[in-house]
Short mmCIF file of N, CA and C in Angstrom, two decimals:
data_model
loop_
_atom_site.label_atom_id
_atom_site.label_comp_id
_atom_site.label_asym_id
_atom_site.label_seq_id
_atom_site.Cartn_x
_atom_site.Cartn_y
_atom_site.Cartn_z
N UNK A 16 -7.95 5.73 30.92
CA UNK A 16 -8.41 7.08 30.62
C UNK A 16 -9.71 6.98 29.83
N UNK A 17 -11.07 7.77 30.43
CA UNK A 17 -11.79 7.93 29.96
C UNK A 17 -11.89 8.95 29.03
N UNK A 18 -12.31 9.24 27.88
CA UNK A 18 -12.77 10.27 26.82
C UNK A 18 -13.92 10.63 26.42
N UNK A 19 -14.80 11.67 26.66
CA UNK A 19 -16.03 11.77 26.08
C UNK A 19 -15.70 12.07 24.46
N UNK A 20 -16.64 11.51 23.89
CA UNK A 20 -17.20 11.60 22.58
C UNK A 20 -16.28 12.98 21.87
N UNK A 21 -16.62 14.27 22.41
CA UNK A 21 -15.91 15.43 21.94
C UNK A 21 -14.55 15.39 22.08
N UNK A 22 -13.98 14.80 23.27
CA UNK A 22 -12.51 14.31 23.16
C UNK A 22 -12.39 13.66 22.45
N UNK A 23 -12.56 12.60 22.27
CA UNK A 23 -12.30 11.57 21.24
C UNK A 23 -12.07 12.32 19.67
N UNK A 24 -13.16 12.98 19.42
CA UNK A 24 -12.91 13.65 17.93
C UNK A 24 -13.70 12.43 17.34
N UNK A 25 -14.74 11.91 17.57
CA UNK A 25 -15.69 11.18 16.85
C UNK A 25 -16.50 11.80 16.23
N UNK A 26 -16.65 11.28 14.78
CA UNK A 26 -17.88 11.99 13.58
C UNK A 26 -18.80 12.36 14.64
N UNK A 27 -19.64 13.16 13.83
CA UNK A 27 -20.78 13.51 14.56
C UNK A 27 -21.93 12.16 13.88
N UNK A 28 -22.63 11.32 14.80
CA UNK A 28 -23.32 10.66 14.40
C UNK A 28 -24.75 10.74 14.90
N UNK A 29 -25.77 9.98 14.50
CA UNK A 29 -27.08 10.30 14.88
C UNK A 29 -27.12 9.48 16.30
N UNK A 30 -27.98 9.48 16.73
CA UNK A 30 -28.04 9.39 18.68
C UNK A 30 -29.17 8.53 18.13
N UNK A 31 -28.85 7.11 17.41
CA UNK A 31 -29.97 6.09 17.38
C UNK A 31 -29.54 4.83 18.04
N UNK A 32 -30.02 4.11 18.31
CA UNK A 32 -29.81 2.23 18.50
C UNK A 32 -30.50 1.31 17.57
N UNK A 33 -30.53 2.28 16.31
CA UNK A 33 -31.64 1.45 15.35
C UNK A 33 -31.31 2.42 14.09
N UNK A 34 -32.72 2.21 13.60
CA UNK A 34 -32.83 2.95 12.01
C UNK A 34 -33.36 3.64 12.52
N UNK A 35 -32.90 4.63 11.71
CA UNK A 35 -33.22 6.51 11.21
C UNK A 35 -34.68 6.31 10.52
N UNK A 36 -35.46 7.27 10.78
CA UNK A 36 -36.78 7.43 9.70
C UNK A 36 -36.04 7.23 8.28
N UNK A 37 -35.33 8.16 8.01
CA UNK A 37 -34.13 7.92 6.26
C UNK A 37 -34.40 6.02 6.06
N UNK A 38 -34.12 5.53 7.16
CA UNK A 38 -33.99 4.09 6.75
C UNK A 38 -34.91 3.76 6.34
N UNK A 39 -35.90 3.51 7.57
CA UNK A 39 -37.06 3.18 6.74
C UNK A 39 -37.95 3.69 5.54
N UNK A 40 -37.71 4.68 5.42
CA UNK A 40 -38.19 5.11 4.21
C UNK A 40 -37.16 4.28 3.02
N UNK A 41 -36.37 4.14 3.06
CA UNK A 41 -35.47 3.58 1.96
C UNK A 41 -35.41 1.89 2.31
N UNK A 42 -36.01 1.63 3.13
CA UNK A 42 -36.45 -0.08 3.04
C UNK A 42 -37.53 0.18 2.67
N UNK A 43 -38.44 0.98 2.78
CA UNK A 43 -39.70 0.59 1.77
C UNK A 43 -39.84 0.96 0.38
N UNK A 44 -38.99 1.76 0.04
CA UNK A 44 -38.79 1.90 -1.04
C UNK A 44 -37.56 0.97 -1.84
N UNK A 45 -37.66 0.10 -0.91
CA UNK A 45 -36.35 -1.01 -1.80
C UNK A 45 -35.20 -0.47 -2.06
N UNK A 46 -34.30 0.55 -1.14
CA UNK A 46 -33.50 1.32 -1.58
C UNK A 46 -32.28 0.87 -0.44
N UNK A 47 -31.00 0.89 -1.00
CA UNK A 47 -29.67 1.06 0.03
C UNK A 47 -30.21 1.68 1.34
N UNK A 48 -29.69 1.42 2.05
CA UNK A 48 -29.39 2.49 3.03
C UNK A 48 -28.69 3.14 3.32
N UNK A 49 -28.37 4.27 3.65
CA UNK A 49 -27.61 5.40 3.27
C UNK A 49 -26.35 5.74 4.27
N UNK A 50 -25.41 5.55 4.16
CA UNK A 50 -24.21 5.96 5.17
C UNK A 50 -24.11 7.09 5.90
N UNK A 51 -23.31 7.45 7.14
CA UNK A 51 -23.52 8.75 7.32
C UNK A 51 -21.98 9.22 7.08
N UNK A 52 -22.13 10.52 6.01
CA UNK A 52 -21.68 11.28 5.32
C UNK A 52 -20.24 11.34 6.52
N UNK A 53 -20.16 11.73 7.79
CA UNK A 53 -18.81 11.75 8.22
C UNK A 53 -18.14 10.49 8.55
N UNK A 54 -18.90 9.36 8.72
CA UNK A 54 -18.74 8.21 9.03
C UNK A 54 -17.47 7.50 7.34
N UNK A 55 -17.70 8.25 6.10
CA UNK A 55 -16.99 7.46 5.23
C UNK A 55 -15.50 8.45 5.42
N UNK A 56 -14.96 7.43 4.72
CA UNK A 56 -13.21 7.67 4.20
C UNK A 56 -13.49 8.65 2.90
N UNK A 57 -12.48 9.42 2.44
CA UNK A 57 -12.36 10.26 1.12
C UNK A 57 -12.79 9.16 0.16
N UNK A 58 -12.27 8.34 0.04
CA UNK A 58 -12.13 7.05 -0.96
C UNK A 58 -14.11 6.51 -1.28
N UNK A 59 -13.84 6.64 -0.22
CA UNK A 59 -15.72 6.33 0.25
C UNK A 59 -16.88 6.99 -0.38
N UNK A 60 -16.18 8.73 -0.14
CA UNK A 60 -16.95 9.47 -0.58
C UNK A 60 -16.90 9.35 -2.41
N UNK A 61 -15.91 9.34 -2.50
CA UNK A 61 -15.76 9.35 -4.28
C UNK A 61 -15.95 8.28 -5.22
N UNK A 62 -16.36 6.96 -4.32
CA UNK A 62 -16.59 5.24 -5.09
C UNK A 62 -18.24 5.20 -4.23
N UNK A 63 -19.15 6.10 -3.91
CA UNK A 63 -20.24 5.97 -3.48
C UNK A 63 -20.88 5.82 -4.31
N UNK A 64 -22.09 4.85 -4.48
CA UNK A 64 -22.54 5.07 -5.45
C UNK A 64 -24.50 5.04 -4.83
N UNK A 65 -24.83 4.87 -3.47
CA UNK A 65 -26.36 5.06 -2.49
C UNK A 65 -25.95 6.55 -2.05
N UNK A 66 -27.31 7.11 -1.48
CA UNK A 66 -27.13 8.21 -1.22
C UNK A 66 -26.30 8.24 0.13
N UNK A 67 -26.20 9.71 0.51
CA UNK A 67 -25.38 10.06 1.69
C UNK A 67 -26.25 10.78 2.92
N UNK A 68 -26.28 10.18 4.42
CA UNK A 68 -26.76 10.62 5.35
C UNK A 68 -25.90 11.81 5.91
N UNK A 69 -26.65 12.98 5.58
CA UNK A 69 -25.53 14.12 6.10
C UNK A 69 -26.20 14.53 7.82
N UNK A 70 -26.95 14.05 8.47
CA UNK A 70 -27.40 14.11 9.62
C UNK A 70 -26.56 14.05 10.75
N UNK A 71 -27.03 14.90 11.50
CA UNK A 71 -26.27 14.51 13.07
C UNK A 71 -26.54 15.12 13.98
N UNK A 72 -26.57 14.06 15.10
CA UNK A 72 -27.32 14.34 16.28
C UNK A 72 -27.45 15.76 16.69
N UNK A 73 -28.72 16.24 17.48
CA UNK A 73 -28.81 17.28 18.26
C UNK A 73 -28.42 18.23 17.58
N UNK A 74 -28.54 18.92 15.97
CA UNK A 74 -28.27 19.78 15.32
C UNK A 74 -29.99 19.92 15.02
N UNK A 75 -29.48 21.45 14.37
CA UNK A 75 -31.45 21.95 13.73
C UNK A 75 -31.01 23.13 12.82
N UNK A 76 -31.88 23.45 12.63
CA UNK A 76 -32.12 24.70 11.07
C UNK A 76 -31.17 25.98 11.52
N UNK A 77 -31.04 26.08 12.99
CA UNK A 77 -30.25 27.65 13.21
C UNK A 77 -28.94 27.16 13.48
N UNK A 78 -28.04 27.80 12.74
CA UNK A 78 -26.64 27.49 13.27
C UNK A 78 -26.07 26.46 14.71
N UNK A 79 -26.34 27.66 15.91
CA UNK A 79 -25.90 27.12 17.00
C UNK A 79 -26.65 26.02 17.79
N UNK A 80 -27.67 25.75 16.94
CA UNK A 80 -28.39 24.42 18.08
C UNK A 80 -27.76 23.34 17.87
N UNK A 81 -27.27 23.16 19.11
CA UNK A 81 -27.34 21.71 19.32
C UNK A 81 -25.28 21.46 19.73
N UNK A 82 -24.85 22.69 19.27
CA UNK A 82 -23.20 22.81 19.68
C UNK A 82 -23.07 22.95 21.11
N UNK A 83 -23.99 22.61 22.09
CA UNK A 83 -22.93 22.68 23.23
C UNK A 83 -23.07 21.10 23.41
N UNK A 84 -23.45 20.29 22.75
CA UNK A 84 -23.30 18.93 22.74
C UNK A 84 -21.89 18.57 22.08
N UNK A 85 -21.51 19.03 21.35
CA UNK A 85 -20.19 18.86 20.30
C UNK A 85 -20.22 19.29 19.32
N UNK A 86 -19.38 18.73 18.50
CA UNK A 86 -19.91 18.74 16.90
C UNK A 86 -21.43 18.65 16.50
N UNK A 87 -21.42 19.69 15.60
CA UNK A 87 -22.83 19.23 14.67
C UNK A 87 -23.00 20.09 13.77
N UNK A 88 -23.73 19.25 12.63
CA UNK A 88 -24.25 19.88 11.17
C UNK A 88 -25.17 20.63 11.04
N UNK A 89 -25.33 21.85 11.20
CA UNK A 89 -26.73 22.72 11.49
C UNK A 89 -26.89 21.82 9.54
N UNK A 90 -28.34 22.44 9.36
CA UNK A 90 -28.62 22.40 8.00
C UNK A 90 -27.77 22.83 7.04
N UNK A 91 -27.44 24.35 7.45
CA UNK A 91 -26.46 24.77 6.40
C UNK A 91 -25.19 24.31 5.91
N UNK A 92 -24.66 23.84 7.08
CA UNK A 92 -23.31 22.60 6.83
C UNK A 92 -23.95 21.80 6.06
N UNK A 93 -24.87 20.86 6.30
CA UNK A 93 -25.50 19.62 5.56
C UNK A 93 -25.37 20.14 4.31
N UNK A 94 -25.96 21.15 4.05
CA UNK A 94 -26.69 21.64 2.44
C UNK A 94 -25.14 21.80 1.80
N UNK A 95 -24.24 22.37 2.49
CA UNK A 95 -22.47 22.63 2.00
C UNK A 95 -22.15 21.41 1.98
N UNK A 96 -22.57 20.69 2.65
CA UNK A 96 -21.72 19.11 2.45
C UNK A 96 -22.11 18.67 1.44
N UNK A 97 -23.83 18.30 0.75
CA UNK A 97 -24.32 18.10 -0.22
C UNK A 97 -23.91 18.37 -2.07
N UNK A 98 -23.61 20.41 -1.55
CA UNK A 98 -23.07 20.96 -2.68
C UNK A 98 -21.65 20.74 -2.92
N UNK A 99 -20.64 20.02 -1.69
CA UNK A 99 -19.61 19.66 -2.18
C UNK A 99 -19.54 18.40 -2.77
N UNK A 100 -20.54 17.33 -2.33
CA UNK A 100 -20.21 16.05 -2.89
C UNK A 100 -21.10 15.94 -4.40
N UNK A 101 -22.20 16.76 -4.59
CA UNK A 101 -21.84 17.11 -6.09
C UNK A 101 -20.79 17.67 -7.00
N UNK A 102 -20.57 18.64 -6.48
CA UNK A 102 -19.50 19.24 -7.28
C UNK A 102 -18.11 18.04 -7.70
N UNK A 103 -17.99 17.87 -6.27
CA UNK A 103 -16.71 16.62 -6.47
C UNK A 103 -16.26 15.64 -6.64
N UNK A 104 -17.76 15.21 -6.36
CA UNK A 104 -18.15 13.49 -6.74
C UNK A 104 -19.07 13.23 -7.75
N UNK A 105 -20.61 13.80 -8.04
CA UNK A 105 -21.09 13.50 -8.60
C UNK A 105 -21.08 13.79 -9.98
N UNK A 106 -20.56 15.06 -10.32
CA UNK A 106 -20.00 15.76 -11.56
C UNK A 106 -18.96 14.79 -12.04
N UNK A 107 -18.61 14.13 -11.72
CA UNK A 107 -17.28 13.00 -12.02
C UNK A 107 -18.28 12.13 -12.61
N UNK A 108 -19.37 11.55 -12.36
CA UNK A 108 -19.74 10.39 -12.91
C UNK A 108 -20.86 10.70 -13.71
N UNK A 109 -21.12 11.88 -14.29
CA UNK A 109 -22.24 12.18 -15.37
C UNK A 109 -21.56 12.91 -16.49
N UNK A 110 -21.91 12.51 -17.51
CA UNK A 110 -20.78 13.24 -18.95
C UNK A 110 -21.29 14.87 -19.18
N UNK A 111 -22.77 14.81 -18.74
CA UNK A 111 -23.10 16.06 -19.43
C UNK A 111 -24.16 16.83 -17.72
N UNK A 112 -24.62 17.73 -17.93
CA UNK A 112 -24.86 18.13 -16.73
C UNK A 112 -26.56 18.09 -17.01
N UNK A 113 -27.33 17.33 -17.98
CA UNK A 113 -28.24 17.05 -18.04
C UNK A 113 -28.35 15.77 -17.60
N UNK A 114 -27.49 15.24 -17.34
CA UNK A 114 -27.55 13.62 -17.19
C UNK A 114 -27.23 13.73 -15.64
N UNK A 115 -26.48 14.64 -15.17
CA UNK A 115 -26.25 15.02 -13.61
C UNK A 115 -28.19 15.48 -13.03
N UNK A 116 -28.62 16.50 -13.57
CA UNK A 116 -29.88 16.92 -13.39
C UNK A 116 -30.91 16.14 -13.06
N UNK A 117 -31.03 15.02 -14.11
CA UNK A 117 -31.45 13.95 -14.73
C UNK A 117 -31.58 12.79 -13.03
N UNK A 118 -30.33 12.99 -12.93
CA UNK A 118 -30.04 12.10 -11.63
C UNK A 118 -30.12 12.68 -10.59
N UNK A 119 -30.46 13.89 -9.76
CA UNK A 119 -30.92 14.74 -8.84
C UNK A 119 -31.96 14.81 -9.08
N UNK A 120 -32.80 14.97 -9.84
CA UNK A 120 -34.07 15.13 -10.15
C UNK A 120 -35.09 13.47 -9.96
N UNK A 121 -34.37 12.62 -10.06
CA UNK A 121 -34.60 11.44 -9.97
C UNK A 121 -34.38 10.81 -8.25
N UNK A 122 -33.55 11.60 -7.72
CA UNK A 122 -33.30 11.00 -6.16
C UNK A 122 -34.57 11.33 -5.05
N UNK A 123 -34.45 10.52 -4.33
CA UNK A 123 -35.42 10.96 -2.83
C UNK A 123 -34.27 11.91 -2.02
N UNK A 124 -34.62 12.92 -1.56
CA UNK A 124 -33.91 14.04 -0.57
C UNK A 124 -35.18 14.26 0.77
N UNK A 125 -34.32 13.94 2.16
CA UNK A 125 -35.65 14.14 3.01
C UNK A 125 -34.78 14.74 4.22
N UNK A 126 -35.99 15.59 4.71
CA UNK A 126 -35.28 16.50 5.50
C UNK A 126 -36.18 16.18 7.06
N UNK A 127 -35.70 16.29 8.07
CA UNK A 127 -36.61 15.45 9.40
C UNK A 127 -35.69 16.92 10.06
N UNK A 128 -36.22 17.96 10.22
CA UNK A 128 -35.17 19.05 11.22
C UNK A 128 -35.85 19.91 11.75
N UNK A 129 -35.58 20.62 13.17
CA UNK A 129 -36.26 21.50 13.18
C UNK A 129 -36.89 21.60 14.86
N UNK A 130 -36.64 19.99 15.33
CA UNK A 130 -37.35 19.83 16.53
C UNK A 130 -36.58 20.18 18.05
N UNK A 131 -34.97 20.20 17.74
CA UNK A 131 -33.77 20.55 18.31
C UNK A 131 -33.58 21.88 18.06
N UNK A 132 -34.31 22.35 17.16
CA UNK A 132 -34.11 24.31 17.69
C UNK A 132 -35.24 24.45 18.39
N UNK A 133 -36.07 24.06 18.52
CA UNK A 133 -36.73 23.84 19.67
C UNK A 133 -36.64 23.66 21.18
N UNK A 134 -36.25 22.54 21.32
CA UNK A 134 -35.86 21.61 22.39
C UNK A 134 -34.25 22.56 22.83
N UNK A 135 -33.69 23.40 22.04
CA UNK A 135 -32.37 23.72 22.76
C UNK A 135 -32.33 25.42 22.63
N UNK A 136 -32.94 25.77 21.80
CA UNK A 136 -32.71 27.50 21.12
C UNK A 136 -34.16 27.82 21.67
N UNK A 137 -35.40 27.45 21.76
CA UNK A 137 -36.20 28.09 21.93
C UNK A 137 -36.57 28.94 23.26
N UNK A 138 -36.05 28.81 24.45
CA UNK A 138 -36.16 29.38 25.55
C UNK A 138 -35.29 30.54 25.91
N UNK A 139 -33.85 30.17 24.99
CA UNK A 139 -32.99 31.50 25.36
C UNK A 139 -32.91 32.52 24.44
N UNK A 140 -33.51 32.10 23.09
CA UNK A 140 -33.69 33.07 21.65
C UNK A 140 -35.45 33.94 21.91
N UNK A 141 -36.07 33.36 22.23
CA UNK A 141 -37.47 34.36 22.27
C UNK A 141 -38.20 34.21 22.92
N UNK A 142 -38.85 35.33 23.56
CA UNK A 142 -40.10 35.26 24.31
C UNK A 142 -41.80 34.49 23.75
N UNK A 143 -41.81 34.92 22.54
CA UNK A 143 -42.85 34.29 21.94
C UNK A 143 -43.01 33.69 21.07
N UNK A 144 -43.98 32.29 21.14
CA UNK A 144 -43.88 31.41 20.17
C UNK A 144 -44.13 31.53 18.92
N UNK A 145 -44.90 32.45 18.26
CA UNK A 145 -44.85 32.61 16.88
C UNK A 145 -44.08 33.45 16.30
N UNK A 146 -43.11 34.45 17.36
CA UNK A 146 -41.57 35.09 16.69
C UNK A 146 -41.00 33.79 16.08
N UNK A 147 -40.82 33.23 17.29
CA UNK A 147 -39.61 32.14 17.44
C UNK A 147 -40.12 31.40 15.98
N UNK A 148 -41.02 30.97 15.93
CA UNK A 148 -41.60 29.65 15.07
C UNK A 148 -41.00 30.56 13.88
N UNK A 149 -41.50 31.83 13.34
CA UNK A 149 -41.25 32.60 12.45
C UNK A 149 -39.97 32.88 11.64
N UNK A 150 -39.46 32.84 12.70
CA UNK A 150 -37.90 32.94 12.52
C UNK A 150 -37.54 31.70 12.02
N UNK A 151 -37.98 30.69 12.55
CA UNK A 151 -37.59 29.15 12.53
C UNK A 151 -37.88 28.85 11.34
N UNK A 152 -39.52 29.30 10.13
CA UNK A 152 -39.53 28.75 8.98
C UNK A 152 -38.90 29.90 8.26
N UNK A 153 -38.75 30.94 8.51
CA UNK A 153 -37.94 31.73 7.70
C UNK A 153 -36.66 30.73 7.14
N UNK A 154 -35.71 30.71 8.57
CA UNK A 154 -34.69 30.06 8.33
C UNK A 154 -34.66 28.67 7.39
N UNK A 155 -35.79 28.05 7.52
CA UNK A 155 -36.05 26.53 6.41
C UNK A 155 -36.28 26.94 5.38
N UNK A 156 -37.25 27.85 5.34
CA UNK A 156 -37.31 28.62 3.64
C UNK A 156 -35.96 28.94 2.86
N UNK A 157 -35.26 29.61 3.98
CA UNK A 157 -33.91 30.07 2.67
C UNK A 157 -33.39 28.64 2.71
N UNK A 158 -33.38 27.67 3.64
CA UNK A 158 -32.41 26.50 3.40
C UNK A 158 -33.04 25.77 1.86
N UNK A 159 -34.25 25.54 1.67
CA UNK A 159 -35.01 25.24 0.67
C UNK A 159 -34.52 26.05 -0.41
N UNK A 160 -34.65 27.00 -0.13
CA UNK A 160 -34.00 28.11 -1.61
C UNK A 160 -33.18 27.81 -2.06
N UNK A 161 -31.85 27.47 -1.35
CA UNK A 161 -30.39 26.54 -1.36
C UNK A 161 -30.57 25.54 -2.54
N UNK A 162 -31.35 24.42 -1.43
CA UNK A 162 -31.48 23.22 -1.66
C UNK A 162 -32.48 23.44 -3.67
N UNK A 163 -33.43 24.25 -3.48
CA UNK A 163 -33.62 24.28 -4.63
C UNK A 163 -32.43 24.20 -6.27
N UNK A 164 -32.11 25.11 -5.93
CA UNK A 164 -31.10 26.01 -6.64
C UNK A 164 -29.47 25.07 -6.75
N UNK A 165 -29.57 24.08 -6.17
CA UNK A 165 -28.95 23.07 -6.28
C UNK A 165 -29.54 22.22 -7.16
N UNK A 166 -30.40 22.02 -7.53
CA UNK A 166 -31.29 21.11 -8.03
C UNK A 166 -31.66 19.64 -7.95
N UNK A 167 -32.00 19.64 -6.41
CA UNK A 167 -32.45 18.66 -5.58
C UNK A 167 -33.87 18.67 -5.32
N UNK A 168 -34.62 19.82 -5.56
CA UNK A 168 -35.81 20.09 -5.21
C UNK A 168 -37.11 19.54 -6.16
N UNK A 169 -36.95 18.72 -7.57
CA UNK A 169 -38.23 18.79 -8.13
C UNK A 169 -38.93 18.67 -7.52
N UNK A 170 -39.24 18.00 -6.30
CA UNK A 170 -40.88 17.83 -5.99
C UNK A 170 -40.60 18.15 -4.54
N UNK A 171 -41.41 18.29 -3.73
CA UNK A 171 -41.35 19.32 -2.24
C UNK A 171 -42.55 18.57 -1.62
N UNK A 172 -42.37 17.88 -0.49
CA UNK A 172 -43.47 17.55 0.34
C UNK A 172 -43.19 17.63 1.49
N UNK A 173 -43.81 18.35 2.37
CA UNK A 173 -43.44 19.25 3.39
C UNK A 173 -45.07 18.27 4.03
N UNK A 174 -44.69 17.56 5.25
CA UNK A 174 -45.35 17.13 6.36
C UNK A 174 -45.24 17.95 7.91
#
């Protein structure tokens, strides 16, 4: 018996045969490399101590891109996954919530999204490209707002 991927009930993982941009950026910066966030055990999540890849394939900034592939983390899941593994994990290992701050404020956070609402939402959501686009940074803006307000954001470099 064969099973596709969605049968199976496999994490949602990234669609690489290699390293993620995330990687390399964190080999040049002499840094772990980062697991992906459905890929660990509970146990995993709570004895982590490198950051967490909340990525996955064929997802983008609007909800439904990228779900008729299977599973996937639009941004807003990601950003909920993020705010849970602070709350539940990282709040556990800082005494005071300046020393939590301290350590968010200190991390690399990088966001690569955006090209799959494209490639899958853009032909059946709008006629024209600067609605569509419009809509599209709208939607990254509030995710940023999120992500701010979490306090992941000190510094913002948007390529």
């Amino acid at each position: 018996m064969v099973l596709t991927l969605k049968e199976a009930k496999l994490p949602a993982v990234l669609a690489s045969d290699g390293k993620t941009i995330a990687d390399y950026i964190a080999i040049y910066y002499g840094l772990p490399l980062a697991p992906a966030y459905m890929g660990l055990s509970k146990k995993e999540k709570n004895n982590l101590s490198t950051g967490i890849n909340y990525a996955s394939a064929s997802c983008g900034i609007f909800p439904d891109t990228g779900k008729q592939f299977g599973r996937c983390l639009s941004m807003n899941v990601q950003i909920d996954l993020l705010n849970k593994t602070i709350e539940k994990n990282l709040k556990k290992k800082f005494k005071t919530q300046s020393e939590l701050s301290r350590h968010l404020g200190g991390s690399l956070f990088m966001t690569a999204i955006g090209v799959n609402d494209y490639a899958f939402t853009y032909k059946k959501n709008a006629t024209d490209a600067n609605e569509f686009a419009s809509k599209l940074l709208n939607e990254f803006l509030i995710h940023l707002e999120r992500l701010y307000n979490l306090g992941v954001l000190d510094k913002l470099e948007v390529t």
